[in-house]
Amino acid sequence: MAVWLLDEDAIWFPNPFFGDEDGMVATGGDLSAERLIVAYEHGFFPWFACEISGEKQPINWYCPLNRFVIFPNDIHISHSMRQLMKSNKYEVTFNKDFEGVIRGCSEVNGRNQKDGAWLGEDMIEAYQRLHNMKRAMSVEVWEREEQGDGGRRLVGGLYGVVSGVVFCGESMFSRVPNASKLALIKLAETLSHIDGSLIDCQFKTPHLQSMGGRYISYEVYLCHLHNKHKD
């Protein structure tokens, strides 16, 4: 097992089969749009503490060989979520407030105030660049104001990178119960019409497992990335 050191000149990534057991393969490089696009096209993503005690940290690149994913048609919708969706209390949109979503992911529950927070300004700016290139997208959940004057406030959502037919989920947040779940369900409903699509969750969590997440191999994952999937 080894971790490769990248520089900021040549854009390349090593063979992930030689990386660490936790999926870390390389460190270094930068967050340029060109590097990020190449990374996601091969199953890599950055995940690191931006600063620890005020000192910037090197970028770490991960590529787990066991990918935790959700196939859109397998999304689990609980009875309570179905009732919430019928209530018409929330409105879901796509790409209407990417900055609001990524900053919500950064700031909710004081995440950005903790030492070692991973979603700092450099990361935010990098994904905003991808969004401007239509390579990153957001799903917003809005709560309709009770006054009925058409006003609304952002209460949750998620964002990620689009690579082929794969949505590489990066982060989600909720300011009210179940807002991120609603965003994920609506994303899955949209992707269900695209043959071979899947949602890459990167790592397993009980929350994502309860919604239908499961492991696939890196080889199968690559087939979906390159739209050469097999049933």
PDB file of C-alpha atoms in Angstrom:
ATOM      1  CA  MET A   1       0.000   0.000   0.000  1.00  0.00           C
ATOM      2  CA  ALA A   2       1.265   3.482  -0.871  1.00  0.00           C
ATOM      3  CA  VAL A   3       0.223   7.129  -1.145  1.00  0.00           C
ATOM      4  CA  TRP A   4       1.528   9.065  -4.148  1.00  0.00           C
ATOM      5  CA  LEU A   5       2.646  12.695  -4.010  1.00  0.00           C
ATOM      6  CA  LEU A   6       1.166  14.911  -6.739  1.00  0.00           C
ATOM      7  CA  ASP A   7       2.523  18.257  -7.885  1.00  0.00           C
ATOM      8  CA  GLU A   8       0.642  21.198  -9.370  1.00  0.00           C
ATOM      9  CA  ASP A   9       1.978  20.802 -12.903  1.00  0.00           C
ATOM     10  CA  ALA A  10       1.096  17.482 -14.500  1.00  0.00           C
ATOM     11  CA  ILE A  11      -2.456  16.223 -13.973  1.00  0.00           C
ATOM     12  CA  TRP A  12      -2.476  12.490 -13.310  1.00  0.00           C
ATOM     13  CA  PHE A  13      -3.661   9.959 -10.734  1.00  0.00           C
ATOM     14  CA  PRO A  14      -2.075   6.658  -9.732  1.00  0.00           C
ATOM     15  CA  ASN A  15      -3.602   3.197  -9.871  1.00  0.00           C
ATOM     16  CA  PRO A  16      -6.109   3.105  -6.976  1.00  0.00           C
ATOM     17  CA  PHE A  17      -5.487  -0.610  -6.430  1.00  0.00           C
ATOM     18  CA  PHE A  18      -2.169   0.339  -4.856  1.00  0.00           C
ATOM     19  CA  GLY A  19      -3.646   2.877  -2.426  1.00  0.00           C
ATOM     20  CA  ASP A  20      -4.367   2.650   1.294  1.00  0.00           C
ATOM     21  CA  GLU A  21      -7.074   0.358   2.655  1.00  0.00           C
ATOM     22  CA  ASP A  22      -9.266   3.358   3.490  1.00  0.00           C
ATOM     23  CA  GLY A  23      -9.170   4.507  -0.138  1.00  0.00           C
ATOM     24  CA  MET A  24      -6.578   7.255   0.130  1.00  0.00           C
ATOM     25  CA  VAL A  25      -4.372   7.116  -2.948  1.00  0.00           C
ATOM     26  CA  ALA A  26      -2.564  10.435  -3.325  1.00  0.00           C
ATOM     27  CA  THR A  27      -1.833  13.759  -1.676  1.00  0.00           C
ATOM     28  CA  GLY A  28      -0.916  17.155  -3.068  1.00  0.00           C
ATOM     29  CA  GLY A  29      -1.833  18.761  -6.367  1.00  0.00           C
ATOM     30  CA  ASP A  30      -4.457  21.485  -6.556  1.00  0.00           C
ATOM     31  CA  LEU A  31      -8.205  22.044  -6.905  1.00  0.00           C
ATOM     32  CA  SER A  32      -8.185  23.322 -10.479  1.00  0.00           C
ATOM     33  CA  ALA A  33     -11.256  22.529 -12.550  1.00  0.00           C
ATOM     34  CA  GLU A  34      -9.135  20.492 -14.947  1.00  0.00           C
ATOM     35  CA  ARG A  35      -7.759  18.285 -12.173  1.00  0.00           C
ATOM     36  CA  LEU A  36     -11.150  17.812 -10.535  1.00  0.00           C
ATOM     37  CA  ILE A  37     -12.764  16.777 -13.828  1.00  0.00           C
ATOM     38  CA  VAL A  38     -10.037  14.198 -14.480  1.00  0.00           C
ATOM     39  CA  ALA A  39     -10.335  12.981 -10.892  1.00  0.00           C
ATOM     40  CA  TYR A  40     -14.084  12.375 -11.005  1.00  0.00           C
ATOM     41  CA  GLU A  41     -13.875  10.773 -14.433  1.00  0.00           C
ATOM     42  CA  HIS A  42     -11.698   8.086 -12.822  1.00  0.00           C
ATOM     43  CA  GLY A  43     -13.480   7.762  -9.491  1.00  0.00           C
ATOM     44  CA  PHE A  44     -11.230  10.012  -7.374  1.00  0.00           C
ATOM     45  CA  PHE A  45     -12.365  12.818  -5.102  1.00  0.00           C
ATOM     46  CA  PRO A  46     -10.664  15.240  -2.671  1.00  0.00           C
ATOM     47  CA  TRP A  47     -11.390  14.899   1.024  1.00  0.00           C
ATOM     48  CA  PHE A  48      -9.178  16.612   3.548  1.00  0.00           C
ATOM     49  CA  ALA A  49      -9.033  19.034   6.445  1.00  0.00           C
ATOM     50  CA  CYS A  50      -8.560  22.471   4.868  1.00  0.00           C
ATOM     51  CA  GLU A  51      -6.918  23.877   7.978  1.00  0.00           C
ATOM     52  CA  ILE A  52      -5.813  22.549  11.345  1.00  0.00           C
ATOM     53  CA  SER A  53      -4.999  25.190  13.951  1.00  0.00           C
ATOM     54  CA  GLY A  54      -4.788  27.817  11.220  1.00  0.00           C
ATOM     55  CA  GLU A  55      -2.368  25.904   9.003  1.00  0.00           C
ATOM     56  CA  LYS A  56      -3.411  24.804   5.516  1.00  0.00           C
ATOM     57  CA  GLN A  57      -3.277  21.079   4.886  1.00  0.00           C
ATOM     58  CA  PRO A  58      -2.307  19.229   1.680  1.00  0.00           C
ATOM     59  CA  ILE A  59      -5.116  17.905  -0.489  1.00  0.00           C
ATOM     60  CA  ASN A  60      -5.807  14.197  -0.030  1.00  0.00           C
ATOM     61  CA  TRP A  61      -7.326  12.185  -2.887  1.00  0.00           C
ATOM     62  CA  TYR A  62      -9.485   9.122  -2.304  1.00  0.00           C
ATOM     63  CA  CYS A  63     -10.734   6.345  -4.547  1.00  0.00           C
ATOM     64  CA  PRO A  64     -12.392   3.567  -2.506  1.00  0.00           C
ATOM     65  CA  LEU A  65     -12.447   0.223  -4.294  1.00  0.00           C
ATOM     66  CA  ASN A  66     -15.760  -0.646  -2.653  1.00  0.00           C
ATOM     67  CA  ARG A  67     -18.117   2.140  -3.731  1.00  0.00           C
ATOM     68  CA  PHE A  68     -21.202   2.863  -1.692  1.00  0.00           C
ATOM     69  CA  VAL A  69     -23.889   3.931  -4.158  1.00  0.00           C
ATOM     70  CA  ILE A  70     -27.617   4.319  -4.582  1.00  0.00           C
ATOM     71  CA  PHE A  71     -29.257   3.179  -7.780  1.00  0.00           C
ATOM     72  CA  PRO A  72     -32.074   5.665  -8.462  1.00  0.00           C
ATOM     73  CA  ASN A  73     -34.742   3.006  -8.958  1.00  0.00           C
ATOM     74  CA  ASP A  74     -33.795   1.425  -5.616  1.00  0.00           C
ATOM     75  CA  ILE A  75     -34.270   4.550  -3.506  1.00  0.00           C
ATOM     76  CA  HIS A  76     -36.196   3.707  -0.349  1.00  0.00           C
ATOM     77  CA  ILE A  77     -39.015   6.123   0.510  1.00  0.00           C
ATOM     78  CA  SER A  78     -40.495   5.568   3.957  1.00  0.00           C
ATOM     79  CA  HIS A  79     -44.170   6.073   4.736  1.00  0.00           C
ATOM     80  CA  SER A  80     -43.389   9.238   6.702  1.00  0.00           C
ATOM     81  CA  MET A  81     -41.427  10.662   3.769  1.00  0.00           C
ATOM     82  CA  ARG A  82     -44.296   9.917   1.388  1.00  0.00           C
ATOM     83  CA  GLN A  83     -46.623  11.792   3.701  1.00  0.00           C
ATOM     84  CA  LEU A  84     -44.204  14.716   3.844  1.00  0.00           C
ATOM     85  CA  MET A  85     -43.980  14.805   0.054  1.00  0.00           C
ATOM     86  CA  LYS A  86     -47.776  14.880  -0.210  1.00  0.00           C
ATOM     87  CA  SER A  87     -48.054  17.749   2.256  1.00  0.00           C
ATOM     88  CA  ASN A  88     -46.746  20.262  -0.286  1.00  0.00           C
ATOM     89  CA  LYS A  89     -44.900  22.013   2.535  1.00  0.00           C
ATOM     90  CA  TYR A  90     -41.608  22.101   0.653  1.00  0.00           C
ATOM     91  CA  GLU A  91     -40.572  22.936  -2.882  1.00  0.00           C
ATOM     92  CA  VAL A  92     -37.594  21.223  -4.537  1.00  0.00           C
ATOM     93  CA  THR A  93     -35.548  22.863  -7.283  1.00  0.00           C
ATOM     94  CA  PHE A  94     -32.355  22.120  -9.207  1.00  0.00           C
ATOM     95  CA  ASN A  95     -29.463  24.545  -9.691  1.00  0.00           C
ATOM     96  CA  LYS A  96     -31.337  27.577  -8.391  1.00  0.00           C
ATOM     97  CA  ASP A  97     -28.961  28.387  -5.528  1.00  0.00           C
ATOM     98  CA  PHE A  98     -25.752  26.380  -5.759  1.00  0.00           C
ATOM     99  CA  GLU A  99     -23.850  28.788  -3.531  1.00  0.00           C
ATOM    100  CA  GLY A 100     -26.592  28.716  -0.913  1.00  0.00           C
ATOM    101  CA  VAL A 101     -26.477  24.921  -0.825  1.00  0.00           C
ATOM    102  CA  ILE A 102     -22.703  24.529  -0.642  1.00  0.00           C
ATOM    103  CA  ARG A 103     -22.469  27.180   2.048  1.00  0.00           C
ATOM    104  CA  GLY A 104     -25.319  25.518   3.906  1.00  0.00           C
ATOM    105  CA  CYS A 105     -23.356  22.271   3.813  1.00  0.00           C
ATOM    106  CA  SER A 106     -20.324  24.139   5.104  1.00  0.00           C
ATOM    107  CA  GLU A 107     -22.014  26.062   7.911  1.00  0.00           C
ATOM    108  CA  VAL A 108     -24.900  23.958   9.263  1.00  0.00           C
ATOM    109  CA  ASN A 109     -24.425  22.911  12.891  1.00  0.00           C
ATOM    110  CA  GLY A 110     -21.283  25.058  13.045  1.00  0.00           C
ATOM    111  CA  ARG A 111     -19.276  22.709  10.829  1.00  0.00           C
ATOM    112  CA  ASN A 112     -17.112  25.539   9.517  1.00  0.00           C
ATOM    113  CA  GLN A 113     -16.131  26.592  13.045  1.00  0.00           C
ATOM    114  CA  LYS A 114     -14.530  23.271  13.894  1.00  0.00           C
ATOM    115  CA  ASP A 115     -10.807  22.700  13.598  1.00  0.00           C
ATOM    116  CA  GLY A 116     -10.146  20.445  10.621  1.00  0.00           C
ATOM    117  CA  ALA A 117     -13.317  21.386   8.704  1.00  0.00           C
ATOM    118  CA  TRP A 118     -13.032  20.064   5.147  1.00  0.00           C
ATOM    119  CA  LEU A 119     -15.388  22.395   3.265  1.00  0.00           C
ATOM    120  CA  GLY A 120     -13.407  25.650   3.391  1.00  0.00           C
ATOM    121  CA  GLU A 121     -13.293  28.589   1.001  1.00  0.00           C
ATOM    122  CA  ASP A 122     -10.863  26.872  -1.395  1.00  0.00           C
ATOM    123  CA  MET A 123     -13.187  23.899  -1.758  1.00  0.00           C
ATOM    124  CA  ILE A 124     -16.262  26.103  -2.106  1.00  0.00           C
ATOM    125  CA  GLU A 125     -14.639  28.164  -4.857  1.00  0.00           C
ATOM    126  CA  ALA A 126     -13.446  25.022  -6.663  1.00  0.00           C
ATOM    127  CA  TYR A 127     -16.928  23.496  -6.833  1.00  0.00           C
ATOM    128  CA  GLN A 128     -18.474  26.805  -7.782  1.00  0.00           C
ATOM    129  CA  ARG A 129     -16.107  26.846 -10.773  1.00  0.00           C
ATOM    130  CA  LEU A 130     -17.322  23.377 -11.727  1.00  0.00           C
ATOM    131  CA  HIS A 131     -20.913  24.540 -11.348  1.00  0.00           C
ATOM    132  CA  ASN A 132     -20.243  27.455 -13.688  1.00  0.00           C
ATOM    133  CA  MET A 133     -18.965  24.867 -16.198  1.00  0.00           C
ATOM    134  CA  LYS A 134     -22.151  22.811 -15.683  1.00  0.00           C
ATOM    135  CA  ARG A 135     -20.103  19.987 -14.154  1.00  0.00           C
ATOM    136  CA  ALA A 136     -21.526  20.373 -10.646  1.00  0.00           C
ATOM    137  CA  MET A 137     -25.159  20.704  -9.624  1.00  0.00           C
ATOM    138  CA  SER A 138     -27.286  21.364  -6.585  1.00  0.00           C
ATOM    139  CA  VAL A 139     -30.694  20.321  -5.324  1.00  0.00           C
ATOM    140  CA  GLU A 140     -32.472  22.869  -3.128  1.00  0.00           C
ATOM    141  CA  VAL A 141     -35.293  22.338  -0.646  1.00  0.00           C
ATOM    142  CA  TRP A 142     -37.360  25.430   0.096  1.00  0.00           C
ATOM    143  CA  GLU A 143     -39.895  25.933   2.856  1.00  0.00           C
ATOM    144  CA  ARG A 144     -42.883  27.966   1.744  1.00  0.00           C
ATOM    145  CA  GLU A 145     -43.649  30.897   4.019  1.00  0.00           C
ATOM    146  CA  GLU A 146     -46.905  30.523   5.934  1.00  0.00           C
ATOM    147  CA  GLN A 147     -48.061  34.031   4.982  1.00  0.00           C
ATOM    148  CA  GLY A 148     -48.716  32.764   1.465  1.00  0.00           C
ATOM    149  CA  ASP A 149     -47.000  35.727  -0.176  1.00  0.00           C
ATOM    150  CA  GLY A 150     -44.806  33.513  -2.338  1.00  0.00           C
ATOM    151  CA  GLY A 151     -41.787  33.854  -0.084  1.00  0.00           C
ATOM    152  CA  ARG A 152     -39.589  30.877   0.763  1.00  0.00           C
ATOM    153  CA  ARG A 153     -36.384  30.034   2.621  1.00  0.00           C
ATOM    154  CA  LEU A 154     -33.689  27.496   1.884  1.00  0.00           C
ATOM    155  CA  VAL A 155     -33.925  24.723   4.479  1.00  0.00           C
ATOM    156  CA  GLY A 156     -31.839  21.942   2.964  1.00  0.00           C
ATOM    157  CA  GLY A 157     -30.262  20.425  -0.076  1.00  0.00           C
ATOM    158  CA  LEU A 158     -27.278  18.649  -1.546  1.00  0.00           C
ATOM    159  CA  TYR A 159     -24.641  19.163  -4.208  1.00  0.00           C
ATOM    160  CA  GLY A 160     -22.269  17.036  -6.229  1.00  0.00           C
ATOM    161  CA  VAL A 161     -20.330  16.585  -9.437  1.00  0.00           C
ATOM    162  CA  VAL A 162     -21.836  15.216 -12.632  1.00  0.00           C
ATOM    163  CA  SER A 163     -19.573  12.772 -14.460  1.00  0.00           C
ATOM    164  CA  GLY A 164     -21.273  11.065 -17.368  1.00  0.00           C
ATOM    165  CA  VAL A 165     -24.459   9.467 -16.024  1.00  0.00           C
ATOM    166  CA  VAL A 166     -23.092   9.348 -12.468  1.00  0.00           C
ATOM    167  CA  PHE A 167     -23.905  11.935  -9.821  1.00  0.00           C
ATOM    168  CA  CYS A 168     -20.997  12.069  -7.378  1.00  0.00           C
ATOM    169  CA  GLY A 169     -22.559  13.306  -4.168  1.00  0.00           C
ATOM    170  CA  GLU A 170     -20.380  15.592  -2.075  1.00  0.00           C
ATOM    171  CA  SER A 171     -22.426  16.846   0.849  1.00  0.00           C
ATOM    172  CA  MET A 172     -25.944  17.551   2.071  1.00  0.00           C
ATOM    173  CA  PHE A 173     -27.532  19.561   4.837  1.00  0.00           C
ATOM    174  CA  SER A 174     -30.827  20.110   6.638  1.00  0.00           C
ATOM    175  CA  ARG A 175     -32.106  23.004   8.671  1.00  0.00           C
ATOM    176  CA  VAL A 176     -35.408  21.195   9.259  1.00  0.00           C
ATOM    177  CA  PRO A 177     -36.019  17.455   9.684  1.00  0.00           C
ATOM    178  CA  ASN A 178     -35.781  15.326   6.517  1.00  0.00           C
ATOM    179  CA  ALA A 179     -34.902  18.147   4.106  1.00  0.00           C
ATOM    180  CA  SER A 180     -31.767  16.392   2.826  1.00  0.00           C
ATOM    181  CA  LYS A 181     -33.706  13.139   2.451  1.00  0.00           C
ATOM    182  CA  LEU A 182     -36.260  14.952   0.320  1.00  0.00           C
ATOM    183  CA  ALA A 183     -33.492  16.383  -1.871  1.00  0.00           C
ATOM    184  CA  LEU A 184     -31.975  12.921  -2.339  1.00  0.00           C
ATOM    185  CA  ILE A 185     -35.333  11.380  -3.250  1.00  0.00           C
ATOM    186  CA  LYS A 186     -36.058  14.053  -5.841  1.00  0.00           C
ATOM    187  CA  LEU A 187     -32.580  13.632  -7.297  1.00  0.00           C
ATOM    188  CA  ALA A 188     -33.122   9.878  -7.582  1.00  0.00           C
ATOM    189  CA  GLU A 189     -36.502  10.393  -9.248  1.00  0.00           C
ATOM    190  CA  THR A 190     -34.865  12.645 -11.840  1.00  0.00           C
ATOM    191  CA  LEU A 191     -31.963  10.268 -12.504  1.00  0.00           C
ATOM    192  CA  SER A 192     -34.233   7.219 -12.725  1.00  0.00           C
ATOM    193  CA  HIS A 193     -35.053   8.163 -16.313  1.00  0.00           C
ATOM    194  CA  ILE A 194     -31.372   8.008 -17.353  1.00  0.00           C
ATOM    195  CA  ASP A 195     -30.166   4.517 -18.220  1.00  0.00           C
ATOM    196  CA  GLY A 196     -27.156   3.408 -16.202  1.00  0.00           C
ATOM    197  CA  SER A 197     -27.211   6.316 -13.782  1.00  0.00           C
ATOM    198  CA  LEU A 198     -26.309   6.029 -10.122  1.00  0.00           C
ATOM    199  CA  ILE A 199     -25.598   8.236  -7.125  1.00  0.00           C
ATOM    200  CA  ASP A 200     -22.108   7.838  -5.712  1.00  0.00           C
ATOM    201  CA  CYS A 201     -22.295   8.291  -1.935  1.00  0.00           C
ATOM    202  CA  GLN A 202     -18.501   7.859  -1.543  1.00  0.00           C
ATOM    203  CA  PHE A 203     -18.712   6.372   1.961  1.00  0.00           C
ATOM    204  CA  LYS A 204     -21.318   4.318   3.800  1.00  0.00           C
ATOM    205  CA  THR A 205     -23.470   5.935   6.486  1.00  0.00           C
ATOM    206  CA  PRO A 206     -26.512   4.474   8.297  1.00  0.00           C
ATOM    207  CA  HIS A 207     -28.607   7.317   6.856  1.00  0.00           C
ATOM    208  CA  LEU A 208     -27.681   6.489   3.253  1.00  0.00           C
ATOM    209  CA  GLN A 209     -27.932   2.746   3.819  1.00  0.00           C
ATOM    210  CA  SER A 210     -31.497   3.186   5.085  1.00  0.00           C
ATOM    211  CA  MET A 211     -32.351   4.892   1.809  1.00  0.00           C
ATOM    212  CA  GLY A 212     -31.162   2.036  -0.369  1.00  0.00           C
ATOM    213  CA  GLY A 213     -27.391   2.419  -0.499  1.00  0.00           C
ATOM    214  CA  ARG A 214     -25.219  -0.611  -1.220  1.00  0.00           C
ATOM    215  CA  TYR A 215     -21.685  -1.491  -2.251  1.00  0.00           C
ATOM    216  CA  ILE A 216     -20.485  -2.167  -5.768  1.00  0.00           C
ATOM    217  CA  SER A 217     -16.950  -2.856  -6.940  1.00  0.00           C
ATOM    218  CA  TYR A 218     -14.715  -0.193  -8.428  1.00  0.00           C
ATOM    219  CA  GLU A 219     -14.768  -2.103 -11.726  1.00  0.00           C
ATOM    220  CA  VAL A 220     -18.568  -1.957 -11.914  1.00  0.00           C
ATOM    221  CA  TYR A 221     -18.466   1.670 -10.845  1.00  0.00           C
ATOM    222  CA  LEU A 222     -16.127   2.500 -13.746  1.00  0.00           C
ATOM    223  CA  CYS A 223     -18.530   0.821 -16.167  1.00  0.00           C
ATOM    224  CA  HIS A 224     -21.245   3.232 -15.045  1.00  0.00           C
ATOM    225  CA  LEU A 225     -18.877   6.195 -15.200  1.00  0.00           C
ATOM    226  CA  HIS A 226     -18.077   5.345 -18.811  1.00  0.00           C
ATOM    227  CA  ASN A 227     -21.670   4.317 -19.585  1.00  0.00           C
ATOM    228  CA  LYS A 228     -20.690   0.702 -20.244  1.00  0.00           C
ATOM    229  CA  HIS A 229     -22.680  -0.772 -17.383  1.00  0.00           C
ATOM    230  CA  LYS A 230     -23.874  -4.329 -17.250  1.00  0.00           C
ATOM    231  CA  ASP A 231     -27.086  -5.477 -15.583  1.00  0.00           C
TER     232      ASP A 231
END
